[in-house]
Amino acid sequence: MFIQKEDYNFLAYNTIILLDALGCTSEDKKFKDFRKIAYLIDFINDGGDPTKFDQVQLSKIYSRAQIKKKLLHHLLIILKNKNFIGVSVNSTSHTIDLWLKKPEVPESFLDKHIFSTELSNIQSLKSAVHSLRIVTIKTLSDKIFADNNVITWEV
């Protein structure tokens, strides 16, 4: 028994797909603050555009993201040890940034037909939240949740 959206495999493929779709494939184009992924997973799989979710749905996504942050931290260690991602500590913002080591990921895994729904949702998400790769977690949280009347706490 497992909860799909809290499963390491589910989180791993969503993280890899997100990094690839956002072009985060080198340290120069890294995804700033891995914790943002916890908030994005549900949108990647369930519709992309946050404006299409009601307040109750957004509240659930926000709450579940708090659990996913810890899981993602463990997952990053695994993906880094398997050499699928690069990781750096951003001493300015006190965050952990990451990028996909695309040559290390099997080419068949990044098949755009298999993950077409997720990729389409990422494109919708990118349109709704500009600068997704570099936006701060606070700005992301405010834009998606607080601006839609979801009570948030310190991220």
C-alpha positions as YAML, in Angstrom:
chain: A
units: angstrom
residues:
- id: 1
  name: MET
  ca: [0.00, 0.00, 0.00]
- id: 2
  name: PHE
  ca: [1.25, 3.45, -0.85]
- id: 3
  name: ILE
  ca: [-0.03, 6.90, -1.59]
- id: 4
  name: GLN
  ca: [0.88, 7.58, -5.21]
- id: 5
  name: LYS
  ca: [1.68, 11.25, -4.77]
- id: 6
  name: GLU
  ca: [3.97, 10.45, -1.85]
- id: 7
  name: ASP
  ca: [5.74, 7.56, -3.59]
- id: 8
  name: TYR
  ca: [9.46, 8.03, -4.30]
- id: 9
  name: ASN
  ca: [9.17, 6.72, -7.87]
- id: 10
  name: PHE
  ca: [6.29, 9.08, -8.59]
- id: 11
  name: LEU
  ca: [8.21, 12.01, -7.13]
- id: 12
  name: ALA
  ca: [11.39, 11.01, -8.97]
- id: 13
  name: TYR
  ca: [9.88, 10.90, -12.44]
- id: 14
  name: ASN
  ca: [7.99, 14.15, -11.86]
- id: 15
  name: THR
  ca: [11.17, 15.85, -10.68]
- id: 16
  name: ILE
  ca: [13.14, 14.61, -13.68]
- id: 17
  name: ILE
  ca: [10.40, 15.60, -16.14]
- id: 18
  name: LEU
  ca: [10.03, 19.04, -14.55]
- id: 19
  name: LEU
  ca: [13.77, 19.74, -14.64]
- id: 20
  name: ASP
  ca: [13.95, 18.66, -18.28]
- id: 21
  name: ALA
  ca: [10.87, 20.64, -19.34]
- id: 22
  name: LEU
  ca: [12.19, 23.79, -17.66]
- id: 23
  name: GLY
  ca: [15.60, 23.38, -19.27]
- id: 24
  name: CYS
  ca: [17.36, 22.92, -15.93]
- id: 25
  name: THR
  ca: [20.13, 20.81, -17.42]
- id: 26
  name: SER
  ca: [23.26, 22.56, -16.19]
- id: 27
  name: GLU
  ca: [24.47, 24.39, -13.12]
- id: 28
  name: ASP
  ca: [24.10, 27.65, -15.04]
- id: 29
  name: LYS
  ca: [20.39, 26.90, -15.59]
- id: 30
  name: LYS
  ca: [19.61, 25.30, -12.25]
- id: 31
  name: PHE
  ca: [16.22, 25.04, -10.59]
- id: 32
  name: LYS
  ca: [16.42, 27.27, -7.54]
- id: 33
  name: ASP
  ca: [15.14, 25.80, -4.28]
- id: 34
  name: PHE
  ca: [14.07, 22.19, -4.65]
- id: 35
  name: ARG
  ca: [11.24, 22.69, -2.12]
- id: 36
  name: LYS
  ca: [9.15, 24.38, -4.83]
- id: 37
  name: ILE
  ca: [8.77, 20.99, -6.49]
- id: 38
  name: ALA
  ca: [6.62, 19.83, -3.58]
- id: 39
  name: TYR
  ca: [4.06, 22.51, -4.48]
- id: 40
  name: LEU
  ca: [4.22, 21.80, -8.21]
- id: 41
  name: ILE
  ca: [3.78, 18.00, -8.29]
- id: 42
  name: ASP
  ca: [-0.02, 18.07, -8.08]
- id: 43
  name: PHE
  ca: [-0.28, 20.68, -10.83]
- id: 44
  name: ILE
  ca: [2.02, 18.63, -13.06]
- id: 45
  name: ASN
  ca: [-0.30, 15.65, -12.76]
- id: 46
  name: ASP
  ca: [-3.74, 17.14, -12.25]
- id: 47
  name: GLY
  ca: [-4.17, 20.02, -14.64]
- id: 48
  name: GLY
  ca: [-1.30, 22.48, -14.76]
- id: 49
  name: ASP
  ca: [-2.98, 25.84, -14.41]
- id: 50
  name: PRO
  ca: [-3.50, 26.70, -10.71]
- id: 51
  name: THR
  ca: [-6.40, 29.04, -11.56]
- id: 52
  name: LYS
  ca: [-8.47, 25.99, -12.53]
- id: 53
  name: PHE
  ca: [-8.41, 24.70, -8.93]
- id: 54
  name: ASP
  ca: [-10.83, 25.85, -6.26]
- id: 55
  name: GLN
  ca: [-9.83, 27.02, -2.78]
- id: 56
  name: VAL
  ca: [-10.42, 23.61, -1.16]
- id: 57
  name: GLN
  ca: [-8.29, 21.82, -3.75]
- id: 58
  name: LEU
  ca: [-5.51, 24.40, -3.40]
- id: 59
  name: SER
  ca: [-5.60, 24.04, 0.40]
- id: 60
  name: LYS
  ca: [-5.14, 20.28, 0.09]
- id: 61
  name: ILE
  ca: [-2.28, 20.72, -2.37]
- id: 62
  name: TYR
  ca: [-0.58, 23.19, -0.04]
- id: 63
  name: SER
  ca: [-0.95, 20.89, 2.98]
- id: 64
  name: ARG
  ca: [0.32, 17.82, 1.13]
- id: 65
  name: ALA
  ca: [3.31, 19.82, -0.11]
- id: 66
  name: GLN
  ca: [4.54, 20.15, 3.46]
- id: 67
  name: ILE
  ca: [4.87, 16.35, 3.68]
- id: 68
  name: LYS
  ca: [6.45, 16.10, 0.23]
- id: 69
  name: LYS
  ca: [9.26, 18.49, 1.14]
- id: 70
  name: LYS
  ca: [10.82, 15.94, 3.48]
- id: 71
  name: LEU
  ca: [10.35, 13.13, 0.96]
- id: 72
  name: LEU
  ca: [11.94, 15.26, -1.75]
- id: 73
  name: HIS
  ca: [14.95, 15.95, 0.44]
- id: 74
  name: HIS
  ca: [15.55, 12.20, 0.77]
- id: 75
  name: LEU
  ca: [14.87, 11.71, -2.94]
- id: 76
  name: LEU
  ca: [17.46, 14.32, -3.91]
- id: 77
  name: ILE
  ca: [20.12, 12.38, -2.07]
- id: 78
  name: ILE
  ca: [19.18, 9.22, -3.95]
- id: 79
  name: LEU
  ca: [19.04, 10.95, -7.37]
- id: 80
  name: LYS
  ca: [22.34, 12.71, -6.69]
- id: 81
  name: ASN
  ca: [24.02, 9.45, -5.63]
- id: 82
  name: LYS
  ca: [22.76, 7.82, -8.84]
- id: 83
  name: ASN
  ca: [24.22, 10.82, -10.73]
- id: 84
  name: PHE
  ca: [20.87, 11.79, -12.29]
- id: 85
  name: ILE
  ca: [20.94, 15.30, -10.84]
- id: 86
  name: GLY
  ca: [23.47, 17.87, -9.80]
- id: 87
  name: VAL
  ca: [23.00, 19.67, -6.51]
- id: 88
  name: SER
  ca: [24.45, 22.88, -5.15]
- id: 89
  name: VAL
  ca: [23.94, 24.85, -1.97]
- id: 90
  name: ASN
  ca: [22.98, 28.43, -2.65]
- id: 91
  name: SER
  ca: [24.63, 30.30, 0.22]
- id: 92
  name: THR
  ca: [22.91, 33.58, -0.71]
- id: 93
  name: SER
  ca: [19.35, 32.29, -0.43]
- id: 94
  name: HIS
  ca: [20.17, 29.33, 1.86]
- id: 95
  name: THR
  ca: [18.52, 26.86, -0.50]
- id: 96
  name: ILE
  ca: [19.42, 23.70, -2.34]
- id: 97
  name: ASP
  ca: [19.38, 24.16, -6.11]
- id: 98
  name: LEU
  ca: [19.43, 21.35, -8.64]
- id: 99
  name: TRP
  ca: [19.69, 20.48, -12.30]
- id: 100
  name: LEU
  ca: [19.20, 17.38, -14.41]
- id: 101
  name: LYS
  ca: [22.26, 15.55, -15.69]
- id: 102
  name: LYS
  ca: [20.47, 14.70, -18.90]
- id: 103
  name: PRO
  ca: [23.20, 12.49, -20.42]
- id: 104
  name: GLU
  ca: [22.90, 10.21, -17.37]
- id: 105
  name: VAL
  ca: [19.14, 9.73, -17.75]
- id: 106
  name: PRO
  ca: [18.14, 6.99, -20.20]
- id: 107
  name: GLU
  ca: [16.93, 8.65, -23.40]
- id: 108
  name: SER
  ca: [13.82, 6.46, -23.48]
- id: 109
  name: PHE
  ca: [12.81, 7.82, -20.07]
- id: 110
  name: LEU
  ca: [12.44, 11.32, -21.46]
- id: 111
  name: ASP
  ca: [10.14, 10.11, -24.27]
- id: 112
  name: LYS
  ca: [7.75, 13.01, -24.82]
- id: 113
  name: HIS
  ca: [4.89, 10.66, -25.80]
- id: 114
  name: ILE
  ca: [4.89, 8.77, -22.51]
- id: 115
  name: PHE
  ca: [4.66, 11.94, -20.41]
- id: 116
  name: SER
  ca: [2.69, 14.11, -22.83]
- id: 117
  name: THR
  ca: [0.01, 14.94, -20.25]
- id: 118
  name: GLU
  ca: [2.57, 15.97, -17.64]
- id: 119
  name: LEU
  ca: [4.52, 18.02, -20.18]
- id: 120
  name: SER
  ca: [1.36, 19.80, -21.29]
- id: 121
  name: ASN
  ca: [0.53, 20.56, -17.66]
- id: 122
  name: ILE
  ca: [4.04, 21.93, -17.10]
- id: 123
  name: GLN
  ca: [3.55, 24.26, -20.07]
- id: 124
  name: SER
  ca: [0.27, 25.48, -18.56]
- id: 125
  name: LEU
  ca: [1.99, 25.94, -15.21]
- id: 126
  name: LYS
  ca: [4.82, 27.91, -16.85]
- id: 127
  name: SER
  ca: [2.26, 30.23, -18.43]
- id: 128
  name: ALA
  ca: [0.49, 30.77, -15.12]
- id: 129
  name: VAL
  ca: [3.64, 31.25, -13.02]
- id: 130
  name: HIS
  ca: [6.37, 33.07, -14.90]
- id: 131
  name: SER
  ca: [10.05, 32.41, -14.11]
- id: 132
  name: LEU
  ca: [9.15, 29.12, -12.46]
- id: 133
  name: ARG
  ca: [12.78, 28.02, -12.46]
- id: 134
  name: ILE
  ca: [14.07, 31.01, -10.49]
- id: 135
  name: VAL
  ca: [11.08, 32.41, -8.58]
- id: 136
  name: THR
  ca: [11.43, 32.22, -4.79]
- id: 137
  name: ILE
  ca: [9.37, 29.72, -2.85]
- id: 138
  name: LYS
  ca: [7.64, 32.58, -1.01]
- id: 139
  name: THR
  ca: [6.61, 34.26, -4.28]
- id: 140
  name: LEU
  ca: [5.44, 30.93, -5.71]
- id: 141
  name: SER
  ca: [3.40, 30.19, -2.59]
- id: 142
  name: ASP
  ca: [1.86, 33.67, -2.57]
- id: 143
  name: LYS
  ca: [1.00, 33.60, -6.27]
- id: 144
  name: ILE
  ca: [-0.60, 30.15, -6.27]
- id: 145
  name: PHE
  ca: [-2.06, 29.89, -2.78]
- id: 146
  name: ALA
  ca: [-2.26, 33.16, -0.80]
- id: 147
  name: ASP
  ca: [-3.58, 35.11, -3.80]
- id: 148
  name: ASN
  ca: [-6.37, 32.51, -4.03]
- id: 149
  name: ASN
  ca: [-7.41, 32.89, -0.39]
- id: 150
  name: VAL
  ca: [-5.59, 29.82, 0.88]
- id: 151
  name: ILE
  ca: [-4.18, 30.27, 4.36]
- id: 152
  name: THR
  ca: [-0.46, 29.65, 4.25]
- id: 153
  name: TRP
  ca: [2.23, 29.53, 6.88]
- id: 154
  name: GLU
  ca: [5.91, 30.22, 6.68]
- id: 155
  name: VAL
  ca: [7.48, 28.24, 3.86]
...
